[in-house]
Amino acid sequence: KQEVTQIPAALSVPEGENLVLNCSFTDSAIYNLQWFRQDPGKGLTSLLLIQSSQREQTSGRLNASLDKSSGRSTLYIAASQPGDSATYLCAVDYTGTASKLTFGTGTRLQVTL
Amino acid sequence: DAGVTQSPTHLIKTRGQHVTLRCSPISGHKSVSWYQQVLGQGPQFIFQYYEKEERGRGNFPDRFSARQFPNYSSELNVNALLLGDSALYLCASSLYGSSEKLFFGSGTQLSVL
């Protein structure tokens, strides 16, 4: 069964701290992995997309890595800000159709002043 | 350019009723997908449509149906509503339905009483 797990479920850090969110998946035959941000009661915003042939992607203060052999991805957030508070979801595309994504349950991040 | 738009934003129904949710993809996007997100969980895939054809279906009962129109907008229909259908319903679009970024709308919050 293709499953995606995110640890921790919740995280609270003081402003300015660097942090790492973890995502693991059971089947390494993936097309890509995406990291999303979700604010309470809202839709998802795509942050980074890593194709299966890539090892990492960067956008501003965000860096995502992918290790297919170990079934892991990490999202690194540098110099966290209160505006980063949200739930972060990783999703794996096993079909190559940009759909039928398999999502983790998310990590709820709180950045405090 | 407008993002993915969904209507209505909120909806309250009673058990046994029928509901229709609507989605307009980003202009030029030909693939539309539907997801159900129960509180505290990651989104679960329901349907994908590409060029008006159903490309994929998740593990949902036949009470759930969808279609895509010539302008690429889409409808999700749910018959004989159950309390367990209460969730945030998300629509997502992509250009070609291949291994690419997925763009989500803000969702329709459905409450079944």
mmCIF file with all atom_site columns, C-alpha atoms in Angstrom:
data_model
loop_
_atom_site.group_PDB
_atom_site.id
_atom_site.type_symbol
_atom_site.label_atom_id
_atom_site.label_alt_id
_atom_site.label_comp_id
_atom_site.label_asym_id
_atom_site.label_entity_id
_atom_site.label_seq_id
_atom_site.pdbx_PDB_ins_code
_atom_site.Cartn_x
_atom_site.Cartn_y
_atom_site.Cartn_z
_atom_site.occupancy
_atom_site.B_iso_or_equiv
_atom_site.pdbx_formal_charge
_atom_site.auth_seq_id
_atom_site.auth_comp_id
_atom_site.auth_asym_id
_atom_site.auth_atom_id
_atom_site.pdbx_PDB_model_num
ATOM 1   C CA . LYS A 1 1   ? 0.000   0.000  0.000   1.00 0.00 ? 1   LYS A CA 1
ATOM 2   C CA . GLN A 1 2   ? 1.342   3.432  -0.941  1.00 0.00 ? 2   GLN A CA 1
ATOM 3   C CA . GLU A 1 3   ? 1.417   5.571  2.199   1.00 0.00 ? 3   GLU A CA 1
ATOM 4   C CA . VAL A 1 4   ? 2.860   8.967  3.060   1.00 0.00 ? 4   VAL A CA 1
ATOM 5   C CA . THR A 1 5   ? 3.763   9.860  6.635   1.00 0.00 ? 5   THR A CA 1
ATOM 6   C CA . GLN A 1 6   ? 4.709   13.223 8.107   1.00 0.00 ? 6   GLN A CA 1
ATOM 7   C CA . ILE A 1 7   ? 6.501   13.717 11.395  1.00 0.00 ? 7   ILE A CA 1
ATOM 8   C CA . PRO A 1 8   ? 6.035   15.635 13.615  1.00 0.00 ? 8   PRO A CA 1
ATOM 9   C CA . ALA A 1 9   ? 2.280   16.249 13.508  1.00 0.00 ? 9   ALA A CA 1
ATOM 10  C CA . ALA A 1 10  ? 2.767   19.637 15.145  1.00 0.00 ? 10  ALA A CA 1
ATOM 11  C CA . LEU A 1 11  ? 5.721   21.902 15.788  1.00 0.00 ? 11  LEU A CA 1
ATOM 12  C CA . SER A 1 12  ? 6.159   25.194 17.631  1.00 0.00 ? 12  SER A CA 1
ATOM 13  C CA . VAL A 1 13  ? 9.331   27.248 17.189  1.00 0.00 ? 13  VAL A CA 1
ATOM 14  C CA . PRO A 1 14  ? 10.408  30.802 18.067  1.00 0.00 ? 14  PRO A CA 1
ATOM 15  C CA . GLU A 1 15  ? 10.795  33.326 15.283  1.00 0.00 ? 15  GLU A CA 1
ATOM 16  C CA . GLY A 1 16  ? 14.129  33.216 13.508  1.00 0.00 ? 16  GLY A CA 1
ATOM 17  C CA . GLU A 1 17  ? 14.779  29.529 14.040  1.00 0.00 ? 17  GLU A CA 1
ATOM 18  C CA . ASN A 1 18  ? 15.674  27.206 11.158  1.00 0.00 ? 18  ASN A CA 1
ATOM 19  C CA . LEU A 1 19  ? 13.520  24.100 11.007  1.00 0.00 ? 19  LEU A CA 1
ATOM 20  C CA . VAL A 1 20  ? 13.076  20.821 9.145   1.00 0.00 ? 20  VAL A CA 1
ATOM 21  C CA . LEU A 1 21  ? 9.835   19.036 8.307   1.00 0.00 ? 21  LEU A CA 1
ATOM 22  C CA . ASN A 1 22  ? 9.934   15.370 7.398   1.00 0.00 ? 22  ASN A CA 1
ATOM 23  C CA . CYS A 1 23  ? 7.998   13.274 4.911   1.00 0.00 ? 23  CYS A CA 1
ATOM 24  C CA . SER A 1 24  ? 8.396   9.549  4.271   1.00 0.00 ? 24  SER A CA 1
ATOM 25  C CA . PHE A 1 25  ? 6.768   7.336  1.633   1.00 0.00 ? 25  PHE A CA 1
ATOM 26  C CA . THR A 1 26  ? 6.547   3.578  1.368   1.00 0.00 ? 26  THR A CA 1
ATOM 27  C CA . ASP A 1 27  ? 6.922   3.080  -2.410  1.00 0.00 ? 27  ASP A CA 1
ATOM 28  C CA . SER A 1 28  ? 9.986   4.609  -4.100  1.00 0.00 ? 28  SER A CA 1
ATOM 29  C CA . ALA A 1 29  ? 8.505   4.374  -7.642  1.00 0.00 ? 29  ALA A CA 1
ATOM 30  C CA . ILE A 1 30  ? 7.406   7.994  -7.687  1.00 0.00 ? 30  ILE A CA 1
ATOM 31  C CA . TYR A 1 31  ? 7.116   10.564 -10.491 1.00 0.00 ? 31  TYR A CA 1
ATOM 32  C CA . ASN A 1 32  ? 7.427   13.580 -8.225  1.00 0.00 ? 32  ASN A CA 1
ATOM 33  C CA . LEU A 1 33  ? 6.863   14.925 -4.741  1.00 0.00 ? 33  LEU A CA 1
ATOM 34  C CA . GLN A 1 34  ? 5.255   18.253 -3.908  1.00 0.00 ? 34  GLN A CA 1
ATOM 35  C CA . TRP A 1 35  ? 5.220   20.299 -0.729  1.00 0.00 ? 35  TRP A CA 1
ATOM 36  C CA . PHE A 1 36  ? 2.101   22.363 -0.077  1.00 0.00 ? 36  PHE A CA 1
ATOM 37  C CA . ARG A 1 37  ? 1.115   24.974 2.465   1.00 0.00 ? 37  ARG A CA 1
ATOM 38  C CA . GLN A 1 38  ? -2.429  25.177 3.819   1.00 0.00 ? 38  GLN A CA 1
ATOM 39  C CA . ASP A 1 39  ? -3.836  27.973 5.963   1.00 0.00 ? 39  ASP A CA 1
ATOM 40  C CA . PRO A 1 40  ? -6.821  27.098 8.217   1.00 0.00 ? 40  PRO A CA 1
ATOM 41  C CA . GLY A 1 41  ? -9.974  26.376 6.210   1.00 0.00 ? 41  GLY A CA 1
ATOM 42  C CA . LYS A 1 42  ? -8.257  27.293 2.951   1.00 0.00 ? 42  LYS A CA 1
ATOM 43  C CA . GLY A 1 43  ? -6.970  25.581 -0.134  1.00 0.00 ? 43  GLY A CA 1
ATOM 44  C CA . LEU A 1 44  ? -3.443  24.375 -0.790  1.00 0.00 ? 44  LEU A CA 1
ATOM 45  C CA . THR A 1 45  ? -0.582  26.438 -2.191  1.00 0.00 ? 45  THR A CA 1
ATOM 46  C CA . SER A 1 46  ? 2.165   24.559 -3.991  1.00 0.00 ? 46  SER A CA 1
ATOM 47  C CA . LEU A 1 47  ? 5.564   25.494 -2.554  1.00 0.00 ? 47  LEU A CA 1
ATOM 48  C CA . LEU A 1 48  ? 8.036   23.197 -4.296  1.00 0.00 ? 48  LEU A CA 1
ATOM 49  C CA . LEU A 1 49  ? 7.880   20.350 -6.797  1.00 0.00 ? 49  LEU A CA 1
ATOM 50  C CA . ILE A 1 50  ? 10.730  17.837 -7.002  1.00 0.00 ? 50  ILE A CA 1
ATOM 51  C CA . GLN A 1 51  ? 10.786  15.498 -9.985  1.00 0.00 ? 51  GLN A CA 1
ATOM 52  C CA . SER A 1 52  ? 11.960  11.936 -9.374  1.00 0.00 ? 52  SER A CA 1
ATOM 53  C CA . SER A 1 53  ? 15.250  12.653 -11.192 1.00 0.00 ? 53  SER A CA 1
ATOM 54  C CA . GLN A 1 54  ? 16.047  15.637 -8.940  1.00 0.00 ? 54  GLN A CA 1
ATOM 55  C CA . ARG A 1 55  ? 17.619  15.730 -5.484  1.00 0.00 ? 55  ARG A CA 1
ATOM 56  C CA . GLU A 1 56  ? 16.441  19.150 -4.304  1.00 0.00 ? 56  GLU A CA 1
ATOM 57  C CA . GLN A 1 57  ? 14.603  22.347 -5.138  1.00 0.00 ? 57  GLN A CA 1
ATOM 58  C CA . THR A 1 58  ? 14.931  25.808 -3.619  1.00 0.00 ? 58  THR A CA 1
ATOM 59  C CA . SER A 1 59  ? 12.628  28.804 -3.463  1.00 0.00 ? 59  SER A CA 1
ATOM 60  C CA . GLY A 1 60  ? 13.598  31.733 -1.275  1.00 0.00 ? 60  GLY A CA 1
ATOM 61  C CA . ARG A 1 61  ? 13.899  30.536 2.326   1.00 0.00 ? 61  ARG A CA 1
ATOM 62  C CA . LEU A 1 62  ? 12.590  27.086 1.428   1.00 0.00 ? 62  LEU A CA 1
ATOM 63  C CA . ASN A 1 63  ? 14.639  24.084 0.380   1.00 0.00 ? 63  ASN A CA 1
ATOM 64  C CA . ALA A 1 64  ? 13.208  20.634 -0.283  1.00 0.00 ? 64  ALA A CA 1
ATOM 65  C CA . SER A 1 65  ? 15.265  17.488 -0.729  1.00 0.00 ? 65  SER A CA 1
ATOM 66  C CA . LEU A 1 66  ? 14.332  14.078 -2.077  1.00 0.00 ? 66  LEU A CA 1
ATOM 67  C CA . ASP A 1 67  ? 15.957  10.699 -1.395  1.00 0.00 ? 67  ASP A CA 1
ATOM 68  C CA . LYS A 1 68  ? 13.972  8.097  -3.310  1.00 0.00 ? 68  LYS A CA 1
ATOM 69  C CA . SER A 1 69  ? 16.104  5.167  -2.177  1.00 0.00 ? 69  SER A CA 1
ATOM 70  C CA . SER A 1 70  ? 15.274  5.805  1.472   1.00 0.00 ? 70  SER A CA 1
ATOM 71  C CA . GLY A 1 71  ? 11.734  7.015  0.775   1.00 0.00 ? 71  GLY A CA 1
ATOM 72  C CA . ARG A 1 72  ? 12.265  10.412 2.402   1.00 0.00 ? 72  ARG A CA 1
ATOM 73  C CA . SER A 1 73  ? 11.869  14.094 1.700   1.00 0.00 ? 73  SER A CA 1
ATOM 74  C CA . THR A 1 74  ? 12.614  17.065 3.927   1.00 0.00 ? 74  THR A CA 1
ATOM 75  C CA . LEU A 1 75  ? 11.427  20.662 3.782   1.00 0.00 ? 75  LEU A CA 1
ATOM 76  C CA . TYR A 1 76  ? 13.900  23.105 5.287   1.00 0.00 ? 76  TYR A CA 1
ATOM 77  C CA . ILE A 1 77  ? 12.632  26.544 6.300   1.00 0.00 ? 77  ILE A CA 1
ATOM 78  C CA . ALA A 1 78  ? 15.313  29.111 7.091   1.00 0.00 ? 78  ALA A CA 1
ATOM 79  C CA . ALA A 1 79  ? 14.863  32.018 9.480   1.00 0.00 ? 79  ALA A CA 1
ATOM 80  C CA . SER A 1 80  ? 11.236  31.217 10.272  1.00 0.00 ? 80  SER A CA 1
ATOM 81  C CA . GLN A 1 81  ? 8.673   34.035 10.553  1.00 0.00 ? 81  GLN A CA 1
ATOM 82  C CA . PRO A 1 82  ? 5.210   34.227 12.176  1.00 0.00 ? 82  PRO A CA 1
ATOM 83  C CA . GLY A 1 83  ? 3.745   34.351 8.659   1.00 0.00 ? 83  GLY A CA 1
ATOM 84  C CA . ASP A 1 84  ? 5.102   30.835 8.078   1.00 0.00 ? 84  ASP A CA 1
ATOM 85  C CA . SER A 1 85  ? 2.547   29.474 10.562  1.00 0.00 ? 85  SER A CA 1
ATOM 86  C CA . ALA A 1 86  ? 0.385   27.016 8.631   1.00 0.00 ? 86  ALA A CA 1
ATOM 87  C CA . THR A 1 87  ? 0.005   23.310 7.937   1.00 0.00 ? 87  THR A CA 1
ATOM 88  C CA . TYR A 1 88  ? 2.585   21.854 5.566   1.00 0.00 ? 88  TYR A CA 1
ATOM 89  C CA . LEU A 1 89  ? 1.600   18.834 3.487   1.00 0.00 ? 89  LEU A CA 1
ATOM 90  C CA . CYS A 1 90  ? 3.725   16.629 1.292   1.00 0.00 ? 90  CYS A CA 1
ATOM 91  C CA . ALA A 1 91  ? 2.158   14.713 -1.577  1.00 0.00 ? 91  ALA A CA 1
ATOM 92  C CA . VAL A 1 92  ? 3.528   11.996 -3.825  1.00 0.00 ? 92  VAL A CA 1
ATOM 93  C CA . ASP A 1 93  ? 2.551   11.495 -7.471  1.00 0.00 ? 93  ASP A CA 1
ATOM 94  C CA . TYR A 1 94  ? 2.709   7.773  -8.228  1.00 0.00 ? 94  TYR A CA 1
ATOM 95  C CA . THR A 1 95  ? 0.907   7.989  -11.581 1.00 0.00 ? 95  THR A CA 1
ATOM 96  C CA . GLY A 1 96  ? 2.599   10.839 -13.490 1.00 0.00 ? 96  GLY A CA 1
ATOM 97  C CA . THR A 1 97  ? -0.765  12.438 -14.172 1.00 0.00 ? 97  THR A CA 1
ATOM 98  C CA . ALA A 1 98  ? -0.433  15.456 -11.856 1.00 0.00 ? 98  ALA A CA 1
ATOM 99  C CA . SER A 1 99  ? -3.359  14.014 -10.011 1.00 0.00 ? 99  SER A CA 1
ATOM 100 C CA . LYS A 1 100 ? -4.315  11.153 -7.761  1.00 0.00 ? 100 LYS A CA 1
ATOM 101 C CA . LEU A 1 101 ? -1.712  12.539 -5.362  1.00 0.00 ? 101 LEU A CA 1
ATOM 102 C CA . THR A 1 102 ? -1.171  10.642 -2.134  1.00 0.00 ? 102 THR A CA 1
ATOM 103 C CA . PHE A 1 103 ? -0.988  13.117 0.743   1.00 0.00 ? 103 PHE A CA 1
ATOM 104 C CA . GLY A 1 104 ? 0.464   12.922 4.203   1.00 0.00 ? 104 GLY A CA 1
ATOM 105 C CA . THR A 1 105 ? -1.585  14.184 7.144   1.00 0.00 ? 105 THR A CA 1
ATOM 106 C CA . GLY A 1 106 ? 0.556   17.296 7.464   1.00 0.00 ? 106 GLY A CA 1
ATOM 107 C CA . THR A 1 107 ? 2.695   19.099 10.018  1.00 0.00 ? 107 THR A CA 1
ATOM 108 C CA . ARG A 1 108 ? 1.029   22.028 11.773  1.00 0.00 ? 108 ARG A CA 1
ATOM 109 C CA . LEU A 1 109 ? 3.671   24.719 12.284  1.00 0.00 ? 109 LEU A CA 1
ATOM 110 C CA . GLN A 1 110 ? 3.389   27.576 14.762  1.00 0.00 ? 110 GLN A CA 1
ATOM 111 C CA . VAL A 1 111 ? 6.082   30.270 14.721  1.00 0.00 ? 111 VAL A CA 1
ATOM 112 C CA . THR A 1 112 ? 5.939   32.392 17.858  1.00 0.00 ? 112 THR A CA 1
ATOM 113 C CA . LEU A 1 113 ? 7.197   35.931 18.447  1.00 0.00 ? 113 LEU A CA 1
ATOM 114 C CA . ASP B 2 1   ? -4.875  35.785 -14.157 1.00 0.00 ? 1   ASP B CA 1
ATOM 115 C CA . ALA B 2 2   ? -7.508  34.270 -11.885 1.00 0.00 ? 2   ALA B CA 1
ATOM 116 C CA . GLY B 2 3   ? -6.599  31.137 -9.996  1.00 0.00 ? 3   GLY B CA 1
ATOM 117 C CA . VAL B 2 4   ? -8.792  28.089 -9.559  1.00 0.00 ? 4   VAL B CA 1
ATOM 118 C CA . THR B 2 5   ? -12.229 29.248 -8.466  1.00 0.00 ? 5   THR B CA 1
ATOM 119 C CA . GLN B 2 6   ? -14.776 27.156 -6.605  1.00 0.00 ? 6   GLN B CA 1
ATOM 120 C CA . SER B 2 7   ? -18.398 27.787 -5.707  1.00 0.00 ? 7   SER B CA 1
ATOM 121 C CA . PRO B 2 8   ? -20.068 27.926 -3.351  1.00 0.00 ? 8   PRO B CA 1
ATOM 122 C CA . THR B 2 9   ? -17.573 28.546 -0.540  1.00 0.00 ? 9   THR B CA 1
ATOM 123 C CA . HIS B 2 10  ? -19.827 27.108 2.144   1.00 0.00 ? 10  HIS B CA 1
ATOM 124 C CA . LEU B 2 11  ? -22.848 24.833 1.980   1.00 0.00 ? 11  LEU B CA 1
ATOM 125 C CA . ILE B 2 12  ? -25.147 23.260 4.551   1.00 0.00 ? 12  ILE B CA 1
ATOM 126 C CA . LYS B 2 13  ? -27.274 20.266 3.588   1.00 0.00 ? 13  LYS B CA 1
ATOM 127 C CA . THR B 2 14  ? -29.263 17.579 5.383   1.00 0.00 ? 14  THR B CA 1
ATOM 128 C CA . ARG B 2 15  ? -28.843 13.835 5.120   1.00 0.00 ? 15  ARG B CA 1
ATOM 129 C CA . GLY B 2 16  ? -30.260 12.310 1.941   1.00 0.00 ? 16  GLY B CA 1
ATOM 130 C CA . GLN B 2 17  ? -30.034 15.516 -0.104  1.00 0.00 ? 17  GLN B CA 1
ATOM 131 C CA . HIS B 2 18  ? -28.033 16.043 -3.260  1.00 0.00 ? 18  HIS B CA 1
ATOM 132 C CA . VAL B 2 19  ? -25.254 18.615 -3.774  1.00 0.00 ? 19  VAL B CA 1
ATOM 133 C CA . THR B 2 20  ? -23.424 20.066 -6.793  1.00 0.00 ? 20  THR B CA 1
ATOM 134 C CA . LEU B 2 21  ? -20.050 21.751 -6.407  1.00 0.00 ? 21  LEU B CA 1
ATOM 135 C CA . ARG B 2 22  ? -18.478 23.781 -9.197  1.00 0.00 ? 22  ARG B CA 1
ATOM 136 C CA . CYS B 2 23  ? -14.924 24.522 -10.248 1.00 0.00 ? 23  CYS B CA 1
ATOM 137 C CA . SER B 2 24  ? -13.297 26.725 -12.875 1.00 0.00 ? 24  SER B CA 1
ATOM 138 C CA . PRO B 2 25  ? -9.647  25.886 -13.608 1.00 0.00 ? 25  PRO B CA 1
ATOM 139 C CA . ILE B 2 26  ? -6.884  28.335 -14.375 1.00 0.00 ? 26  ILE B CA 1
ATOM 140 C CA . SER B 2 27  ? -7.232  29.593 -17.940 1.00 0.00 ? 27  SER B CA 1
ATOM 141 C CA . GLY B 2 28  ? -5.499  27.176 -20.312 1.00 0.00 ? 28  GLY B CA 1
ATOM 142 C CA . HIS B 2 29  ? -5.475  24.278 -17.856 1.00 0.00 ? 29  HIS B CA 1
ATOM 143 C CA . LYS B 2 30  ? -7.088  21.157 -19.273 1.00 0.00 ? 30  LYS B CA 1
ATOM 144 C CA . SER B 2 31  ? -6.936  18.832 -16.265 1.00 0.00 ? 31  SER B CA 1
ATOM 145 C CA . VAL B 2 32  ? -9.219  19.116 -13.233 1.00 0.00 ? 32  VAL B CA 1
ATOM 146 C CA . SER B 2 33  ? -9.105  16.958 -10.119 1.00 0.00 ? 33  SER B CA 1
ATOM 147 C CA . TRP B 2 34  ? -11.326 16.745 -7.054  1.00 0.00 ? 34  TRP B CA 1
ATOM 148 C CA . TYR B 2 35  ? -10.220 15.970 -3.506  1.00 0.00 ? 35  TYR B CA 1
ATOM 149 C CA . GLN B 2 36  ? -12.035 15.495 -0.208  1.00 0.00 ? 36  GLN B CA 1
ATOM 150 C CA . GLN B 2 37  ? -10.356 16.709 2.966   1.00 0.00 ? 37  GLN B CA 1
ATOM 151 C CA . VAL B 2 38  ? -11.771 15.682 6.311   1.00 0.00 ? 38  VAL B CA 1
ATOM 152 C CA . LEU B 2 39  ? -10.706 17.821 9.274   1.00 0.00 ? 39  LEU B CA 1
ATOM 153 C CA . GLY B 2 40  ? -7.228  16.891 10.473  1.00 0.00 ? 40  GLY B CA 1
ATOM 154 C CA . GLN B 2 41  ? -6.450  14.671 7.486   1.00 0.00 ? 41  GLN B CA 1
ATOM 155 C CA . GLY B 2 42  ? -4.679  15.108 4.162   1.00 0.00 ? 42  GLY B CA 1
ATOM 156 C CA . PRO B 2 43  ? -6.816  15.433 1.019   1.00 0.00 ? 43  PRO B CA 1
ATOM 157 C CA . GLN B 2 44  ? -8.107  12.212 -0.555  1.00 0.00 ? 44  GLN B CA 1
ATOM 158 C CA . PHE B 2 45  ? -8.344  11.897 -4.345  1.00 0.00 ? 45  PHE B CA 1
ATOM 159 C CA . ILE B 2 46  ? -11.866 11.565 -5.775  1.00 0.00 ? 46  ILE B CA 1
ATOM 160 C CA . PHE B 2 47  ? -11.709 12.150 -9.562  1.00 0.00 ? 47  PHE B CA 1
ATOM 161 C CA . GLN B 2 48  ? -9.500  13.453 -12.334 1.00 0.00 ? 48  GLN B CA 1
ATOM 162 C CA . TYR B 2 49  ? -10.796 14.707 -15.686 1.00 0.00 ? 49  TYR B CA 1
ATOM 163 C CA . TYR B 2 50  ? -8.701  15.590 -18.701 1.00 0.00 ? 50  TYR B CA 1
ATOM 164 C CA . GLU B 2 51  ? -10.161 16.892 -21.948 1.00 0.00 ? 51  GLU B CA 1
ATOM 165 C CA . LYS B 2 52  ? -13.660 15.986 -20.685 1.00 0.00 ? 52  LYS B CA 1
ATOM 166 C CA . GLU B 2 53  ? -12.726 12.349 -20.133 1.00 0.00 ? 53  GLU B CA 1
ATOM 167 C CA . GLU B 2 54  ? -12.480 10.676 -16.716 1.00 0.00 ? 54  GLU B CA 1
ATOM 168 C CA . ARG B 2 55  ? -8.859  9.707  -16.246 1.00 0.00 ? 55  ARG B CA 1
ATOM 169 C CA . GLY B 2 56  ? -8.897  8.475  -12.682 1.00 0.00 ? 56  GLY B CA 1
ATOM 170 C CA . ARG B 2 57  ? -11.227 7.658  -9.817  1.00 0.00 ? 57  ARG B CA 1
ATOM 171 C CA . GLY B 2 58  ? -10.427 7.257  -6.153  1.00 0.00 ? 58  GLY B CA 1
ATOM 172 C CA . ASN B 2 59  ? -11.965 4.900  -3.625  1.00 0.00 ? 59  ASN B CA 1
ATOM 173 C CA . PHE B 2 60  ? -15.329 6.651  -3.283  1.00 0.00 ? 60  PHE B CA 1
ATOM 174 C CA . PRO B 2 61  ? -18.853 5.206  -3.648  1.00 0.00 ? 61  PRO B CA 1
ATOM 175 C CA . ASP B 2 62  ? -20.987 5.624  -6.754  1.00 0.00 ? 62  ASP B CA 1
ATOM 176 C CA . ARG B 2 63  ? -22.898 8.396  -4.977  1.00 0.00 ? 63  ARG B CA 1
ATOM 177 C CA . PHE B 2 64  ? -20.005 10.586 -6.107  1.00 0.00 ? 64  PHE B CA 1
ATOM 178 C CA . SER B 2 65  ? -19.903 11.608 -9.766  1.00 0.00 ? 65  SER B CA 1
ATOM 179 C CA . ALA B 2 66  ? -18.321 14.367 -11.790 1.00 0.00 ? 66  ALA B CA 1
ATOM 180 C CA . ARG B 2 67  ? -18.042 15.767 -15.246 1.00 0.00 ? 67  ARG B CA 1
ATOM 181 C CA . GLN B 2 68  ? -15.972 18.276 -17.202 1.00 0.00 ? 68  GLN B CA 1
ATOM 182 C CA . PHE B 2 69  ? -17.424 20.703 -19.685 1.00 0.00 ? 69  PHE B CA 1
ATOM 183 C CA . PRO B 2 70  ? -16.018 21.913 -23.060 1.00 0.00 ? 70  PRO B CA 1
ATOM 184 C CA . ASN B 2 71  ? -14.650 25.055 -21.335 1.00 0.00 ? 71  ASN B CA 1
ATOM 185 C CA . TYR B 2 72  ? -12.786 22.729 -18.904 1.00 0.00 ? 72  TYR B CA 1
ATOM 186 C CA . SER B 2 73  ? -14.864 23.742 -15.885 1.00 0.00 ? 73  SER B CA 1
ATOM 187 C CA . SER B 2 74  ? -16.110 20.883 -13.770 1.00 0.00 ? 74  SER B CA 1
ATOM 188 C CA . GLU B 2 75  ? -18.902 19.794 -11.448 1.00 0.00 ? 75  GLU B CA 1
ATOM 189 C CA . LEU B 2 76  ? -18.793 17.326 -8.578  1.00 0.00 ? 76  LEU B CA 1
ATOM 190 C CA . ASN B 2 77  ? -22.112 15.779 -7.634  1.00 0.00 ? 77  ASN B CA 1
ATOM 191 C CA . VAL B 2 78  ? -22.858 13.864 -4.463  1.00 0.00 ? 78  VAL B CA 1
ATOM 192 C CA . ASN B 2 79  ? -26.174 12.051 -4.020  1.00 0.00 ? 79  ASN B CA 1
ATOM 193 C CA . ALA B 2 80  ? -27.861 10.731 -0.874  1.00 0.00 ? 80  ALA B CA 1
ATOM 194 C CA . LEU B 2 81  ? -25.617 12.754 1.435   1.00 0.00 ? 81  LEU B CA 1
ATOM 195 C CA . LEU B 2 82  ? -24.337 11.147 4.620   1.00 0.00 ? 82  LEU B CA 1
ATOM 196 C CA . LEU B 2 83  ? -23.030 12.823 7.756   1.00 0.00 ? 83  LEU B CA 1
ATOM 197 C CA . GLY B 2 84  ? -19.580 11.481 6.840   1.00 0.00 ? 84  GLY B CA 1
ATOM 198 C CA . ASP B 2 85  ? -19.587 13.494 3.623   1.00 0.00 ? 85  ASP B CA 1
ATOM 199 C CA . SER B 2 86  ? -19.000 16.637 5.684   1.00 0.00 ? 86  SER B CA 1
ATOM 200 C CA . ALA B 2 87  ? -15.599 17.894 4.537   1.00 0.00 ? 87  ALA B CA 1
ATOM 201 C CA . LEU B 2 88  ? -13.690 20.498 2.580   1.00 0.00 ? 88  LEU B CA 1
ATOM 202 C CA . TYR B 2 89  ? -13.938 19.683 -1.133  1.00 0.00 ? 89  TYR B CA 1
ATOM 203 C CA . LEU B 2 90  ? -10.977 20.899 -3.119  1.00 0.00 ? 90  LEU B CA 1
ATOM 204 C CA . CYS B 2 91  ? -10.612 21.330 -6.843  1.00 0.00 ? 91  CYS B CA 1
ATOM 205 C CA . ALA B 2 92  ? -7.204  21.426 -8.507  1.00 0.00 ? 92  ALA B CA 1
ATOM 206 C CA . SER B 2 93  ? -6.072  22.112 -12.048 1.00 0.00 ? 93  SER B CA 1
ATOM 207 C CA . SER B 2 94  ? -2.963  21.559 -14.128 1.00 0.00 ? 94  SER B CA 1
ATOM 208 C CA . LEU B 2 95  ? -1.963  22.222 -17.725 1.00 0.00 ? 95  LEU B CA 1
ATOM 209 C CA . TYR B 2 96  ? -1.675  18.767 -19.194 1.00 0.00 ? 96  TYR B CA 1
ATOM 210 C CA . GLY B 2 97  ? -2.392  16.343 -16.394 1.00 0.00 ? 97  GLY B CA 1
ATOM 211 C CA . SER B 2 98  ? 1.201   15.099 -16.479 1.00 0.00 ? 98  SER B CA 1
ATOM 212 C CA . SER B 2 99  ? 3.997   15.220 -13.914 1.00 0.00 ? 99  SER B CA 1
ATOM 213 C CA . GLU B 2 100 ? 3.626   18.926 -13.097 1.00 0.00 ? 100 GLU B CA 1
ATOM 214 C CA . LYS B 2 101 ? 2.530   21.380 -10.404 1.00 0.00 ? 101 LYS B CA 1
ATOM 215 C CA . LEU B 2 102 ? -1.021  21.205 -9.186  1.00 0.00 ? 102 LEU B CA 1
ATOM 216 C CA . PHE B 2 103 ? -2.931  24.402 -8.391  1.00 0.00 ? 103 PHE B CA 1
ATOM 217 C CA . PHE B 2 104 ? -5.735  24.246 -5.838  1.00 0.00 ? 104 PHE B CA 1
ATOM 218 C CA . GLY B 2 105 ? -8.811  26.376 -5.262  1.00 0.00 ? 105 GLY B CA 1
ATOM 219 C CA . SER B 2 106 ? -9.913  27.564 -1.820  1.00 0.00 ? 106 SER B CA 1
ATOM 220 C CA . GLY B 2 107 ? -12.450 24.772 -1.540  1.00 0.00 ? 107 GLY B CA 1
ATOM 221 C CA . THR B 2 108 ? -16.116 24.309 -0.688  1.00 0.00 ? 108 THR B CA 1
ATOM 222 C CA . GLN B 2 109 ? -16.849 23.564 2.962   1.00 0.00 ? 109 GLN B CA 1
ATOM 223 C CA . LEU B 2 110 ? -19.779 21.132 3.022   1.00 0.00 ? 110 LEU B CA 1
ATOM 224 C CA . SER B 2 111 ? -21.632 20.466 6.261   1.00 0.00 ? 111 SER B CA 1
ATOM 225 C CA . VAL B 2 112 ? -24.210 17.657 6.332   1.00 0.00 ? 112 VAL B CA 1
ATOM 226 C CA . LEU B 2 113 ? -26.642 17.793 9.257   1.00 0.00 ? 113 LEU B CA 1
#
